[in-house]
Short mmCIF file of C-alpha atoms in Angstrom, two decimals:
data_model
loop_
_atom_site.label_atom_id
_atom_site.label_comp_id
_atom_site.label_asym_id
_atom_site.label_seq_id
_atom_site.Cartn_x
_atom_site.Cartn_y
_atom_site.Cartn_z
CA UNK A 87 0.03 0.02 0.02
CA UNK A 88 1.20 3.44 -0.87
CA UNK A 89 0.84 6.11 1.92
CA UNK A 90 2.46 8.84 -0.32
CA UNK A 91 0.47 11.70 -1.58
CA UNK A 92 -1.82 10.45 -4.30
CA UNK A 93 -2.66 12.91 -7.11
CA UNK A 94 -6.28 12.17 -8.40
CA UNK A 95 -7.59 12.42 -11.89
CA UNK A 96 -10.83 13.95 -10.85
CA UNK A 97 -12.57 13.14 -14.16
CA UNK A 98 -12.19 9.32 -13.51
CA UNK A 99 -12.60 9.33 -9.73
CA UNK A 100 -15.72 8.56 -7.63
CA UNK A 101 -16.02 9.21 -3.72
CA UNK A 102 -18.38 7.61 -1.34
CA UNK A 103 -20.28 9.20 1.56
CA UNK A 104 -23.13 7.85 3.58
CA UNK A 105 -24.80 7.35 6.93
CA UNK A 106 -23.60 4.90 9.52
CA UNK A 107 -27.05 3.24 9.55
CA UNK A 108 -28.29 2.06 6.18
CA UNK A 109 -32.00 1.79 6.72
CA UNK A 110 -35.19 2.97 5.09
CA UNK A 111 -37.43 5.71 6.45
CA UNK A 112 -40.54 4.63 8.34
CA UNK A 113 -42.49 7.32 6.54
CA UNK A 114 -42.01 9.31 3.30
CA UNK A 115 -39.77 12.20 4.12
CA UNK A 116 -40.34 15.86 3.18
CA UNK A 117 -36.74 17.15 2.81
CA UNK A 118 -36.55 20.98 3.21
CA UNK A 119 -32.83 21.57 3.38
CA UNK A 120 -32.33 22.69 -0.26
CA UNK A 121 -30.36 19.53 -1.13
CA UNK A 122 -32.98 16.88 -1.54
CA UNK A 123 -35.97 19.07 -0.85
CA UNK A 124 -37.62 22.35 -1.17
CA UNK A 125 -40.21 21.06 -3.72
CA UNK A 126 -42.90 18.45 -3.28
CA UNK A 127 -42.43 15.17 -1.41
CA UNK A 128 -40.65 12.07 -2.48
CA UNK A 129 -42.86 11.33 -5.48
CA UNK A 130 -46.04 12.02 -7.37
CA UNK A 131 -45.19 15.53 -8.50
CA UNK A 132 -43.27 17.13 -11.32
CA UNK A 133 -40.32 18.06 -9.07
CA UNK A 134 -39.70 15.17 -6.86
CA UNK A 135 -37.04 15.73 -4.11
CA UNK A 136 -36.53 19.43 -5.05
CA UNK A 137 -34.52 21.13 -7.81
CA UNK A 138 -30.88 20.30 -7.06
CA UNK A 139 -28.67 17.83 -9.08
CA UNK A 140 -29.08 14.96 -6.59
CA UNK A 141 -30.16 11.90 -8.42
CA UNK A 142 -30.99 8.26 -7.69
CA UNK A 143 -31.32 6.96 -11.30
CA UNK A 144 -35.10 7.21 -11.37
CA UNK A 145 -35.91 8.68 -8.02
CA UNK A 146 -38.47 7.64 -5.40
CA UNK A 147 -41.54 8.66 -7.32
CA UNK A 148 -43.44 9.83 -10.25
CA UNK A 149 -41.52 13.00 -11.09
CA UNK A 150 -38.03 13.41 -12.44
CA UNK A 151 -35.24 11.86 -10.51
CA UNK A 152 -34.40 13.86 -7.48
CA UNK A 153 -34.93 17.28 -9.10
CA UNK A 154 -34.59 19.17 -12.35
CA UNK A 155 -30.90 19.86 -13.03
CA UNK A 156 -28.72 16.90 -13.53
CA UNK A 157 -31.25 14.14 -12.54
CA UNK A 158 -30.38 10.82 -13.98
CA UNK A 159 -33.19 8.81 -15.48
CA UNK A 160 -31.71 5.99 -17.42
CA UNK A 161 -28.97 3.30 -16.96
CA UNK A 162 -28.89 3.39 -13.11
CA UNK A 163 -31.33 1.62 -10.71
CA UNK A 164 -34.30 3.44 -9.36
CA UNK A 165 -36.18 2.98 -6.23
CA UNK A 166 -39.34 2.79 -8.24
CA UNK A 167 -40.21 2.59 -11.85
CA UNK A 168 -37.95 0.05 -13.72
CA UNK A 169 -35.45 -2.69 -13.78
CA UNK A 170 -31.95 -1.95 -12.55
CA UNK A 171 -29.77 -1.14 -15.53
CA UNK A 172 -32.59 -0.16 -17.73
CA UNK A 173 -34.72 2.92 -18.29
CA UNK A 174 -35.94 4.15 -14.88
CA UNK A 175 -38.34 6.76 -13.65
CA UNK A 176 -41.22 7.07 -11.34
CA UNK A 177 -44.62 5.64 -11.33
CA UNK A 178 -43.78 1.87 -11.32
CA UNK A 179 -43.86 -0.72 -8.62
CA UNK A 180 -40.59 -2.51 -8.91
CA UNK A 181 -37.35 -2.21 -7.04
CA UNK A 182 -34.96 -2.91 -9.77
CA UNK A 183 -35.44 -6.68 -9.84
CA UNK A 184 -39.11 -6.88 -10.58
CA UNK A 185 -40.29 -7.36 -7.08
CA UNK A 186 -42.44 -4.76 -5.37
CA UNK A 187 -41.56 -3.83 -1.88
CA UNK A 188 -44.83 -3.89 -0.08
CA UNK A 189 -46.26 -3.29 3.33
CA UNK A 190 -45.42 0.36 3.77
CA UNK A 191 -46.48 3.80 2.58
CA UNK A 192 -46.28 4.22 -1.14
CA UNK A 193 -43.45 6.48 -2.43
CA UNK A 194 -44.66 8.53 -5.42
CA UNK A 195 -46.33 6.53 -8.18
CA UNK A 196 -47.16 3.39 -6.31
CA UNK A 197 -44.16 1.47 -4.77
CA UNK A 198 -44.73 0.54 -1.26
CA UNK A 199 -41.40 1.25 0.61
CA UNK A 200 -41.69 -0.20 4.08
CA UNK A 201 -41.81 -3.23 6.18
CA UNK A 202 -38.67 -4.72 4.95
CA UNK A 203 -37.72 -8.17 6.25
CA UNK A 204 -34.70 -8.25 8.44
CA UNK A 205 -31.68 -7.61 6.19
CA UNK A 206 -33.70 -7.06 3.03
CA UNK A 207 -33.04 -3.37 2.76
CA UNK A 208 -29.38 -3.84 3.26
CA UNK A 209 -29.38 -6.35 0.38
CA UNK A 210 -31.42 -3.95 -1.66
CA UNK A 211 -28.92 -1.10 -1.29
CA UNK A 212 -26.08 -3.34 -1.94
CA UNK A 213 -27.73 -4.46 -5.22
CA UNK A 214 -28.18 -0.84 -6.20
CA UNK A 215 -24.67 -0.03 -5.25
CA UNK A 216 -23.12 -2.83 -7.33
CA UNK A 217 -25.25 -1.83 -10.38
CA UNK A 218 -24.21 1.80 -10.08
CA UNK A 219 -20.54 1.01 -9.73
CA UNK A 220 -20.59 -1.21 -12.76
CA UNK A 221 -22.28 1.56 -14.69
CA UNK A 222 -19.63 4.00 -13.70
CA UNK A 223 -16.85 1.66 -14.64
CA UNK A 224 -18.53 1.31 -18.08
CA UNK A 225 -18.37 5.16 -18.26
CA UNK A 226 -14.68 5.14 -17.68
CA UNK A 227 -14.40 5.86 -13.97
CA UNK A 228 -11.56 3.67 -12.40
CA UNK A 229 -10.72 5.14 -9.06
CA UNK A 230 -12.96 4.94 -5.94
CA UNK A 231 -12.25 6.88 -2.65
CA UNK A 232 -13.63 5.46 0.60
CA UNK A 233 -13.81 7.51 3.83
CA UNK A 234 -13.54 4.29 5.78
CA UNK A 235 -16.44 5.06 8.26
CA UNK A 236 -18.81 2.28 9.37
CA UNK A 237 -22.11 1.87 7.46
CA UNK A 238 -22.30 2.90 3.91
CA UNK A 239 -18.64 3.90 3.42
CA UNK A 240 -17.34 0.47 4.15
CA UNK A 241 -20.23 -1.22 2.32
CA UNK A 242 -19.21 0.69 -0.76
CA UNK A 243 -15.41 -0.04 -0.20
CA UNK A 244 -16.29 -3.78 0.11
CA UNK A 245 -18.15 -3.60 -3.19
CA UNK A 246 -15.04 -2.22 -4.85
CA UNK A 247 -12.98 -5.02 -3.20
CA UNK A 248 -15.42 -7.56 -4.76
CA UNK A 249 -15.01 -5.84 -8.18
CA UNK A 250 -11.25 -6.16 -7.89
CA UNK A 251 -11.65 -9.90 -7.01
CA UNK A 252 -13.59 -10.30 -10.16
CA UNK A 253 -10.92 -8.86 -12.23
CA UNK A 254 -12.20 -5.27 -12.78
CA UNK A 255 -9.35 -2.77 -13.68
CA UNK A 256 -10.21 -0.33 -10.82
CA UNK A 257 -8.37 0.93 -7.70
CA UNK A 258 -9.48 1.76 -4.27
CA UNK A 259 -8.14 4.77 -2.18
CA UNK A 260 -8.62 4.90 1.52
CA UNK A 261 -9.26 8.41 2.84
CA UNK A 262 -8.38 8.02 6.62
CA UNK A 263 -9.19 11.03 8.91
CA UNK A 264 -6.55 10.16 11.49
CA UNK A 265 -4.56 7.10 12.59
CA UNK A 266 -6.53 4.65 14.76
CA UNK A 267 -9.85 5.55 13.22
CA UNK A 268 -11.06 1.94 13.71
CA UNK A 269 -9.80 1.50 17.29
CA UNK A 270 -13.45 1.82 18.62
CA UNK A 271 -15.12 0.10 15.95
CA UNK A 272 -17.10 -3.18 16.75
CA UNK A 273 -15.09 -6.30 15.86
CA UNK A 274 -17.01 -7.06 12.65
CA UNK A 275 -16.63 -3.42 11.48
CA UNK A 276 -13.01 -3.50 12.37
CA UNK A 277 -12.45 -6.72 10.35
CA UNK A 278 -14.23 -5.13 7.26
CA UNK A 279 -12.15 -1.96 7.72
CA UNK A 280 -8.91 -4.03 7.60
CA UNK A 281 -10.15 -5.85 4.53
CA UNK A 282 -10.94 -2.59 2.60
CA UNK A 283 -7.70 -1.06 3.78
CA UNK A 284 -5.87 -4.08 2.58
CA UNK A 285 -7.28 -3.68 -0.98
CA UNK A 286 -6.39 0.02 -1.20
CA UNK A 287 -3.73 1.01 -3.61
CA UNK A 288 -3.27 4.24 -1.81
CA UNK A 289 -4.18 5.45 1.70
CA UNK A 290 -4.14 9.11 2.61
CA UNK A 291 -4.19 10.12 6.25
CA UNK A 292 -5.71 13.50 6.58
CA UNK A 293 -4.29 14.45 10.07
CA UNK A 294 -1.47 12.87 12.12
CA UNK A 295 -3.69 12.63 15.17
CA UNK A 296 -7.37 13.14 16.06
CA UNK A 297 -8.41 16.77 16.06
CA UNK A 298 -11.86 18.39 16.14
CA UNK A 299 -12.01 18.80 12.42
CA UNK A 300 -10.50 15.55 11.30
CA UNK A 301 -13.69 14.29 9.75
CA UNK A 302 -14.38 17.56 7.90
CA UNK A 303 -10.86 17.43 6.50
CA UNK A 304 -11.67 13.86 5.28
CA UNK A 305 -15.00 15.05 3.83
CA UNK A 306 -13.31 17.98 2.11
CA UNK A 307 -10.81 15.55 0.57
CA UNK A 308 -13.64 13.27 -0.72
CA UNK A 309 -15.09 16.26 -2.57
CA UNK A 310 -11.84 17.63 -3.84
CA UNK A 311 -10.60 14.57 -5.51
CA UNK A 312 -13.65 13.38 -7.43
CA UNK A 313 -16.11 14.48 -9.94
CA UNK A 314 -18.82 11.93 -8.78
CA UNK A 315 -20.20 11.33 -5.29
CA UNK A 316 -22.14 8.11 -4.63
CA UNK A 317 -23.96 8.59 -1.38
CA UNK A 318 -26.56 7.24 0.96
CA UNK A 319 -28.14 10.43 2.21
CA UNK A 320 -31.59 10.79 3.85
CA UNK A 321 -31.43 14.52 4.62
CA UNK A 322 -30.50 14.31 8.22
CA UNK A 323 -27.73 16.48 9.65
CA UNK A 324 -24.17 15.15 10.04
CA UNK A 325 -21.03 14.41 8.03
CA UNK A 326 -22.94 13.16 5.04
CA UNK A 327 -25.03 16.30 4.92
CA UNK A 328 -21.94 18.39 5.05
CA UNK A 329 -20.29 16.35 2.22
CA UNK A 330 -23.34 16.42 -0.03
CA UNK A 331 -23.73 20.14 0.34
CA UNK A 332 -20.15 20.76 -0.42
CA UNK A 333 -20.25 18.53 -3.44
CA UNK A 334 -23.37 20.34 -4.71
CA UNK A 335 -21.46 23.65 -4.40
CA UNK A 336 -18.40 22.15 -6.20
CA UNK A 337 -20.59 20.89 -9.02
CA UNK A 338 -20.10 17.13 -8.56
CA UNK A 339 -22.49 14.62 -10.11
CA UNK A 340 -24.37 13.07 -7.17
CA UNK A 341 -25.88 9.73 -7.09
CA UNK A 342 -28.03 9.17 -3.93
CA UNK A 343 -29.03 5.55 -3.28
CA UNK A 344 -31.35 6.42 -0.40
#
Protein backbone atom coordinates (compact mmCIF):
# COMPACT_ATOMS: atom_id res chain seq x y z
CA UNK A 1 0.00 0.00 0.00
CA UNK A 2 1.22 3.46 -0.89
CA UNK A 3 0.87 6.11 1.84
CA UNK A 4 2.46 8.85 -0.27
CA UNK A 5 0.40 11.74 -1.57
CA UNK A 6 -1.91 10.49 -4.31
CA UNK A 7 -2.70 12.91 -7.12
CA UNK A 8 -6.21 12.19 -8.37
CA UNK A 9 -7.57 12.39 -11.88
CA UNK A 10 -10.89 13.94 -10.85
CA UNK A 11 -12.53 13.10 -14.16
CA UNK A 12 -12.13 9.38 -13.48
CA UNK A 13 -12.61 9.36 -9.69
CA UNK A 14 -15.67 8.57 -7.57
CA UNK A 15 -15.98 9.21 -3.82
CA UNK A 16 -18.36 7.60 -1.33
CA UNK A 17 -20.26 9.19 1.56
CA UNK A 18 -23.11 7.83 3.60
CA UNK A 19 -24.76 7.38 6.95
CA UNK A 20 -23.58 4.86 9.52
CA UNK A 21 -27.00 3.25 9.56
CA UNK A 22 -28.24 2.04 6.19
CA UNK A 23 -31.97 1.73 6.68
CA UNK A 24 -35.21 2.96 5.10
CA UNK A 25 -37.39 5.72 6.45
CA UNK A 26 -40.51 4.61 8.29
CA UNK A 27 -42.53 7.27 6.47
CA UNK A 28 -42.02 9.32 3.31
CA UNK A 29 -39.70 12.20 4.13
CA UNK A 30 -40.27 15.81 3.18
CA UNK A 31 -36.75 17.17 2.83
CA UNK A 32 -36.52 20.93 3.21
CA UNK A 33 -32.79 21.52 3.35
CA UNK A 34 -32.36 22.63 -0.26
CA UNK A 35 -30.37 19.52 -1.15
CA UNK A 36 -33.02 16.87 -1.55
CA UNK A 37 -35.99 19.04 -0.82
CA UNK A 38 -37.66 22.32 -1.17
CA UNK A 39 -40.19 21.13 -3.68
CA UNK A 40 -42.82 18.45 -3.24
CA UNK A 41 -42.46 15.20 -1.35
CA UNK A 42 -40.68 12.05 -2.49
CA UNK A 43 -42.88 11.42 -5.46
CA UNK A 44 -46.03 12.04 -7.39
CA UNK A 45 -45.22 15.55 -8.50
CA UNK A 46 -43.29 17.13 -11.30
CA UNK A 47 -40.38 18.08 -9.08
CA UNK A 48 -39.68 15.14 -6.83
CA UNK A 49 -37.07 15.81 -4.14
CA UNK A 50 -36.52 19.43 -5.08
CA UNK A 51 -34.50 21.12 -7.78
CA UNK A 52 -30.87 20.23 -7.09
CA UNK A 53 -28.67 17.84 -9.03
CA UNK A 54 -29.01 14.96 -6.62
CA UNK A 55 -30.11 11.83 -8.44
CA UNK A 56 -30.97 8.25 -7.76
CA UNK A 57 -31.30 6.95 -11.28
CA UNK A 58 -35.05 7.20 -11.33
CA UNK A 59 -35.99 8.63 -8.00
CA UNK A 60 -38.51 7.59 -5.37
CA UNK A 61 -41.57 8.69 -7.27
CA UNK A 62 -43.37 9.81 -10.33
CA UNK A 63 -41.50 13.00 -11.05
CA UNK A 64 -38.01 13.45 -12.45
CA UNK A 65 -35.26 11.78 -10.47
CA UNK A 66 -34.40 13.92 -7.44
CA UNK A 67 -34.85 17.25 -9.14
CA UNK A 68 -34.59 19.14 -12.36
CA UNK A 69 -30.93 19.93 -13.03
CA UNK A 70 -28.79 16.85 -13.52
CA UNK A 71 -31.19 14.12 -12.50
CA UNK A 72 -30.32 10.77 -14.00
CA UNK A 73 -33.19 8.82 -15.45
CA UNK A 74 -31.62 5.95 -17.38
CA UNK A 75 -28.99 3.32 -16.92
CA UNK A 76 -28.95 3.35 -13.11
CA UNK A 77 -31.30 1.62 -10.70
CA UNK A 78 -34.30 3.48 -9.39
CA UNK A 79 -36.19 2.98 -6.18
CA UNK A 80 -39.34 2.79 -8.24
CA UNK A 81 -40.19 2.53 -11.83
CA UNK A 82 -37.95 0.11 -13.70
CA UNK A 83 -35.50 -2.71 -13.75
CA UNK A 84 -31.96 -2.04 -12.57
CA UNK A 85 -29.74 -1.06 -15.46
CA UNK A 86 -32.63 -0.20 -17.71
CA UNK A 87 -34.67 2.92 -18.26
CA UNK A 88 -35.90 4.13 -14.91
CA UNK A 89 -38.32 6.70 -13.68
CA UNK A 90 -41.23 7.09 -11.32
CA UNK A 91 -44.63 5.59 -11.39
CA UNK A 92 -43.80 1.91 -11.27
CA UNK A 93 -43.87 -0.72 -8.60
CA UNK A 94 -40.60 -2.57 -8.95
CA UNK A 95 -37.38 -2.22 -7.00
CA UNK A 96 -34.91 -2.93 -9.80
CA UNK A 97 -35.44 -6.67 -9.84
CA UNK A 98 -39.14 -6.84 -10.61
CA UNK A 99 -40.28 -7.38 -7.03
CA UNK A 100 -42.47 -4.81 -5.35
CA UNK A 101 -41.53 -3.77 -1.83
CA UNK A 102 -44.87 -3.88 -0.08
CA UNK A 103 -46.21 -3.28 3.35
CA UNK A 104 -45.39 0.37 3.78
CA UNK A 105 -46.38 3.80 2.61
CA UNK A 106 -46.29 4.22 -1.13
CA UNK A 107 -43.51 6.48 -2.43
CA UNK A 108 -44.61 8.49 -5.43
CA UNK A 109 -46.24 6.51 -8.18
CA UNK A 110 -47.13 3.40 -6.29
CA UNK A 111 -44.17 1.50 -4.85
CA UNK A 112 -44.72 0.60 -1.21
CA UNK A 113 -41.42 1.26 0.54
CA UNK A 114 -41.74 -0.14 4.02
CA UNK A 115 -41.91 -3.24 6.20
CA UNK A 116 -38.67 -4.73 4.92
CA UNK A 117 -37.76 -8.14 6.26
CA UNK A 118 -34.64 -8.22 8.42
CA UNK A 119 -31.62 -7.60 6.21
CA UNK A 120 -33.64 -7.11 3.03
CA UNK A 121 -33.05 -3.36 2.81
CA UNK A 122 -29.32 -3.85 3.28
CA UNK A 123 -29.34 -6.34 0.37
CA UNK A 124 -31.46 -3.96 -1.68
CA UNK A 125 -28.98 -1.10 -1.23
CA UNK A 126 -26.04 -3.40 -1.95
CA UNK A 127 -27.71 -4.46 -5.20
CA UNK A 128 -28.20 -0.85 -6.23
CA UNK A 129 -24.62 -0.04 -5.25
CA UNK A 130 -23.12 -2.83 -7.36
CA UNK A 131 -25.21 -1.80 -10.38
CA UNK A 132 -24.20 1.84 -10.03
CA UNK A 133 -20.50 0.98 -9.70
CA UNK A 134 -20.60 -1.26 -12.77
CA UNK A 135 -22.28 1.54 -14.72
CA UNK A 136 -19.65 4.05 -13.62
CA UNK A 137 -16.84 1.68 -14.61
CA UNK A 138 -18.50 1.35 -18.03
CA UNK A 139 -18.44 5.15 -18.24
CA UNK A 140 -14.67 5.17 -17.68
CA UNK A 141 -14.37 5.76 -13.93
CA UNK A 142 -11.59 3.62 -12.48
CA UNK A 143 -10.75 5.08 -9.04
CA UNK A 144 -12.97 4.94 -5.95
CA UNK A 145 -12.26 6.82 -2.72
CA UNK A 146 -13.62 5.46 0.55
CA UNK A 147 -13.82 7.51 3.75
CA UNK A 148 -13.55 4.28 5.79
CA UNK A 149 -16.44 5.01 8.17
CA UNK A 150 -18.81 2.30 9.35
CA UNK A 151 -22.05 1.85 7.46
CA UNK A 152 -22.34 2.92 3.84
CA UNK A 153 -18.67 3.91 3.42
CA UNK A 154 -17.32 0.46 4.20
CA UNK A 155 -20.21 -1.19 2.34
CA UNK A 156 -19.14 0.72 -0.77
CA UNK A 157 -15.47 -0.03 -0.15
CA UNK A 158 -16.28 -3.73 0.14
CA UNK A 159 -18.15 -3.57 -3.18
CA UNK A 160 -15.00 -2.23 -4.83
CA UNK A 161 -12.98 -5.05 -3.23
CA UNK A 162 -15.39 -7.55 -4.77
CA UNK A 163 -15.03 -5.87 -8.17
CA UNK A 164 -11.24 -6.17 -7.88
CA UNK A 165 -11.64 -9.86 -7.00
CA UNK A 166 -13.66 -10.30 -10.19
CA UNK A 167 -10.85 -8.77 -12.23
CA UNK A 168 -12.15 -5.24 -12.73
CA UNK A 169 -9.40 -2.77 -13.65
CA UNK A 170 -10.20 -0.36 -10.81
CA UNK A 171 -8.33 0.90 -7.77
CA UNK A 172 -9.41 1.78 -4.28
CA UNK A 173 -8.13 4.75 -2.27
CA UNK A 174 -8.62 4.92 1.51
CA UNK A 175 -9.22 8.40 2.93
CA UNK A 176 -8.38 8.01 6.63
CA UNK A 177 -9.24 10.98 8.87
CA UNK A 178 -6.60 10.09 11.51
CA UNK A 179 -4.55 7.06 12.61
CA UNK A 180 -6.52 4.68 14.79
CA UNK A 181 -9.85 5.54 13.19
CA UNK A 182 -11.07 1.95 13.65
CA UNK A 183 -9.84 1.50 17.24
CA UNK A 184 -13.36 1.82 18.68
CA UNK A 185 -15.19 0.01 15.89
CA UNK A 186 -17.11 -3.16 16.70
CA UNK A 187 -15.10 -6.30 15.86
CA UNK A 188 -17.04 -7.03 12.65
CA UNK A 189 -16.62 -3.45 11.45
CA UNK A 190 -12.93 -3.53 12.32
CA UNK A 191 -12.45 -6.68 10.26
CA UNK A 192 -14.22 -5.06 7.31
CA UNK A 193 -12.11 -1.92 7.75
CA UNK A 194 -8.92 -4.01 7.59
CA UNK A 195 -10.17 -5.85 4.51
CA UNK A 196 -10.96 -2.63 2.64
CA UNK A 197 -7.68 -1.06 3.73
CA UNK A 198 -5.83 -4.14 2.51
CA UNK A 199 -7.26 -3.68 -0.99
CA UNK A 200 -6.43 0.02 -1.16
CA UNK A 201 -3.76 0.98 -3.67
CA UNK A 202 -3.27 4.27 -1.80
CA UNK A 203 -4.12 5.43 1.73
CA UNK A 204 -4.19 9.11 2.56
CA UNK A 205 -4.19 10.09 6.26
CA UNK A 206 -5.71 13.54 6.61
CA UNK A 207 -4.30 14.45 10.05
CA UNK A 208 -1.48 12.90 12.11
CA UNK A 209 -3.70 12.60 15.20
CA UNK A 210 -7.35 13.11 16.04
CA UNK A 211 -8.45 16.74 16.05
CA UNK A 212 -11.85 18.37 16.16
CA UNK A 213 -12.02 18.85 12.40
CA UNK A 214 -10.50 15.52 11.31
CA UNK A 215 -13.72 14.30 9.76
CA UNK A 216 -14.34 17.58 7.96
CA UNK A 217 -10.84 17.37 6.50
CA UNK A 218 -11.64 13.85 5.29
CA UNK A 219 -14.96 14.97 3.82
CA UNK A 220 -13.33 17.94 2.09
CA UNK A 221 -10.83 15.53 0.56
CA UNK A 222 -13.61 13.27 -0.72
CA UNK A 223 -15.11 16.21 -2.61
CA UNK A 224 -11.82 17.69 -3.82
CA UNK A 225 -10.52 14.54 -5.51
CA UNK A 226 -13.65 13.36 -7.35
CA UNK A 227 -16.15 14.38 -9.99
CA UNK A 228 -18.86 11.94 -8.79
CA UNK A 229 -20.20 11.36 -5.28
CA UNK A 230 -22.10 8.13 -4.64
CA UNK A 231 -23.92 8.57 -1.35
CA UNK A 232 -26.58 7.25 0.96
CA UNK A 233 -28.16 10.46 2.22
CA UNK A 234 -31.56 10.78 3.91
CA UNK A 235 -31.48 14.53 4.57
CA UNK A 236 -30.46 14.32 8.21
CA UNK A 237 -27.67 16.52 9.63
CA UNK A 238 -24.15 15.24 10.06
CA UNK A 239 -21.07 14.43 8.03
CA UNK A 240 -22.93 13.13 4.99
CA UNK A 241 -25.08 16.28 4.92
CA UNK A 242 -21.91 18.38 5.03
CA UNK A 243 -20.30 16.37 2.23
CA UNK A 244 -23.33 16.40 -0.05
CA UNK A 245 -23.79 20.16 0.39
CA UNK A 246 -20.13 20.78 -0.36
CA UNK A 247 -20.27 18.47 -3.38
CA UNK A 248 -23.30 20.32 -4.73
CA UNK A 249 -21.50 23.64 -4.45
CA UNK A 250 -18.46 22.14 -6.20
CA UNK A 251 -20.59 20.89 -9.09
CA UNK A 252 -20.09 17.16 -8.55
CA UNK A 253 -22.49 14.68 -10.08
CA UNK A 254 -24.32 13.09 -7.16
CA UNK A 255 -25.92 9.66 -7.11
CA UNK A 256 -27.99 9.14 -3.98
CA UNK A 257 -28.99 5.56 -3.22
CA UNK A 258 -31.35 6.45 -0.40
